Each structure stands twice: as structure tokens, then as C-alpha cells.
Coordinates of C-alpha atoms in Angstrom, one line a residue:
M28 CA 8.6 3.9 -10.1
T29 CA 5.1 4.4 -10.8
D30 CA 4.4 8.2 -11.1
F31 CA 1.6 8.7 -8.3
Y32 CA 1.4 12.5 -9.0
L33 CA -1.0 11.5 -12.1
I34 CA -3.6 9.9 -9.8
T35 CA -6.1 12.4 -9.2
E36 CA -8.7 13.1 -6.1
R37 CA -11.6 12.2 -8.5
E38 CA -10.2 9.1 -9.8
L39 CA -9.4 7.9 -6.3
F40 CA -13.1 8.6 -5.2
K41 CA -14.4 6.9 -8.1
R42 CA -11.8 3.8 -8.0
F43 CA -12.7 3.9 -4.0
N44 CA -16.7 3.1 -4.8
S45 CA -15.7 0.2 -7.2
L46 CA -14.0 -1.3 -4.8
P47 CA -15.0 -4.6 -3.4
Q48 CA -16.8 -4.2 0.3
S49 CA -13.8 -6.1 1.7
I50 CA -11.4 -3.6 0.2
Q51 CA -13.0 -0.4 1.6
T52 CA -13.2 -2.2 5.0
V53 CA -9.6 -2.4 4.8
L54 CA -8.9 1.3 3.4
E55 CA -11.3 2.4 6.6
K56 CA -10.0 0.6 9.4
E57 CA -8.0 2.5 11.7
A58 CA -6.4 -0.7 12.8
N59 CA -5.0 -1.1 9.2
H60 CA -3.0 2.5 9.7
Q61 CA -1.6 1.4 12.7
I62 CA -0.6 -2.4 11.7
I63 CA 1.4 -0.4 8.6
E64 CA 3.2 1.8 11.4
G65 CA 3.8 -1.4 13.6
V66 CA 5.5 -3.1 10.4
C67 CA 7.6 -0.1 9.8
R68 CA 8.6 0.1 13.3
N69 CA 9.6 -3.5 13.2
H70 CA 11.7 -2.7 10.3
H71 CA 13.4 0.5 12.2
L72 CA 11.5 2.7 9.9
I73 CA 10.4 5.7 11.8
D74 CA 10.8 8.9 9.8
G75 CA 7.4 10.1 10.0
E76 CA 7.1 11.2 6.1
K77 CA 8.6 7.4 5.0
V78 CA 6.1 6.1 7.1
L79 CA 3.2 8.1 5.5
M80 CA 4.7 6.8 2.1
V81 CA 4.3 3.2 3.3
K82 CA 0.7 4.2 4.1
Q83 CA 0.2 5.8 0.9
L84 CA 1.8 2.9 -1.1
T85 CA -0.1 0.2 0.6
G86 CA -3.2 2.4 -0.3
L87 CA -2.3 2.1 -3.7
V88 CA -2.1 -1.3 -3.9
L89 CA -5.4 -1.5 -2.1
F90 CA -6.6 0.6 -4.7
G91 CA -5.5 -1.6 -7.5
F92 CA -2.7 1.0 -8.9
I93 CA 0.1 -1.3 -8.0
H94 CA 0.2 -5.2 -7.8
S95 CA 1.2 -6.5 -4.5
Y96 CA 4.0 -8.0 -5.9
D97 CA 5.5 -4.6 -6.6
L98 CA 5.3 -3.2 -3.3
G99 CA 8.8 -4.0 -2.3
R100 CA 10.3 -2.3 -5.6
E101 CA 8.1 0.7 -5.0
I102 CA 9.1 1.2 -1.5
N103 CA 12.7 0.9 -2.0
E104 CA 12.4 3.4 -4.7
A105 CA 10.1 6.2 -3.3
L106 CA 12.0 6.0 0.5
E107 CA 15.1 5.7 -1.3
L108 CA 16.4 3.3 0.9
N109 CA 18.9 1.4 -1.4
N110 CA 18.3 -1.8 0.2
P111 CA 16.0 -4.2 -1.5
K112 CA 16.1 -6.7 1.2
L113 CA 14.8 -4.5 3.6
S114 CA 11.7 -3.4 1.3
A115 CA 11.0 -7.0 0.5
S116 CA 10.6 -7.6 3.7
I117 CA 8.5 -4.6 4.8
A118 CA 6.2 -5.6 1.7
D119 CA 6.2 -9.1 3.2
E120 CA 5.0 -8.5 6.3
L121 CA 2.5 -6.3 4.8
S122 CA 1.3 -8.6 2.7
S123 CA 0.7 -11.3 5.5
K124 CA -0.8 -8.3 7.8
V125 CA -3.1 -6.6 5.4
F126 CA -3.4 -8.5 1.8
I127 CA -3.7 -12.2 2.8
P128 CA -7.0 -11.6 3.9
I129 CA -8.5 -9.8 0.7
K130 CA -6.3 -11.5 -1.4
D131 CA -9.1 -12.9 -4.2
D132 CA -10.6 -9.2 -4.1
L133 CA -7.0 -7.8 -4.4
E134 CA -6.2 -10.2 -7.4
N135 CA -9.5 -9.7 -9.1
N136 CA -9.3 -5.7 -8.9
Y137 CA -5.8 -5.6 -10.0
S138 CA -6.2 -7.6 -13.4

């Protein structure tokens, strides 16, 4: 699992300013936060702290700190779900609803 506590606010701000506009827009849109909450509800994940963690992990994908392919594993470990299938299903739905529209920019940003 990635140690996210090492990422500083300054580093996030710097990274945000270097992101393509399409990714910045996704990060800023309230509708995307609601999409993430909906994905969590679809998978019976309703604990507020766990939903917040999924939002944070999704944000780290958008910032380029986590590759989208690793999101399922990161969710499983961070939320201590001990359910790789559930975590993969959450990550797949997030991918289709949040990441696919900006896939090329995400790939370029991560590499």
C-alpha cells in the first residue's frame, strides 16, 4: 500500500497546477464526488470514513500518484475490506464513470 501521508499539501498544489485541464475539471466538479458516493452505495459501502477514503484514493489516481489499475488493490488494503472482488468491482465502476472520459490524459499524466 502506498504511504499517502508522505504527500504534502504543497506537492498536491504543485501537481494540481501541472495537470491537464480535463483532469483539473474532474477534480473540481461536485458531480464527480456524488458519482463516487453513488458507486460506494452501489457496493453497500456506506461508512462515511470509508467513502471518504475511496474519494481520496480516486483523487490520488487523478493526481497521478496511483495508477488506475492499482485502485482496486489500494481500496482493498486501505479500507481493510479483505475482499479483492468487491474492491475490484468498485474500481471498475469508478473507472467507467470517472476515468474513461479522460483516459488518455490520465495515462500521460501517470507516465
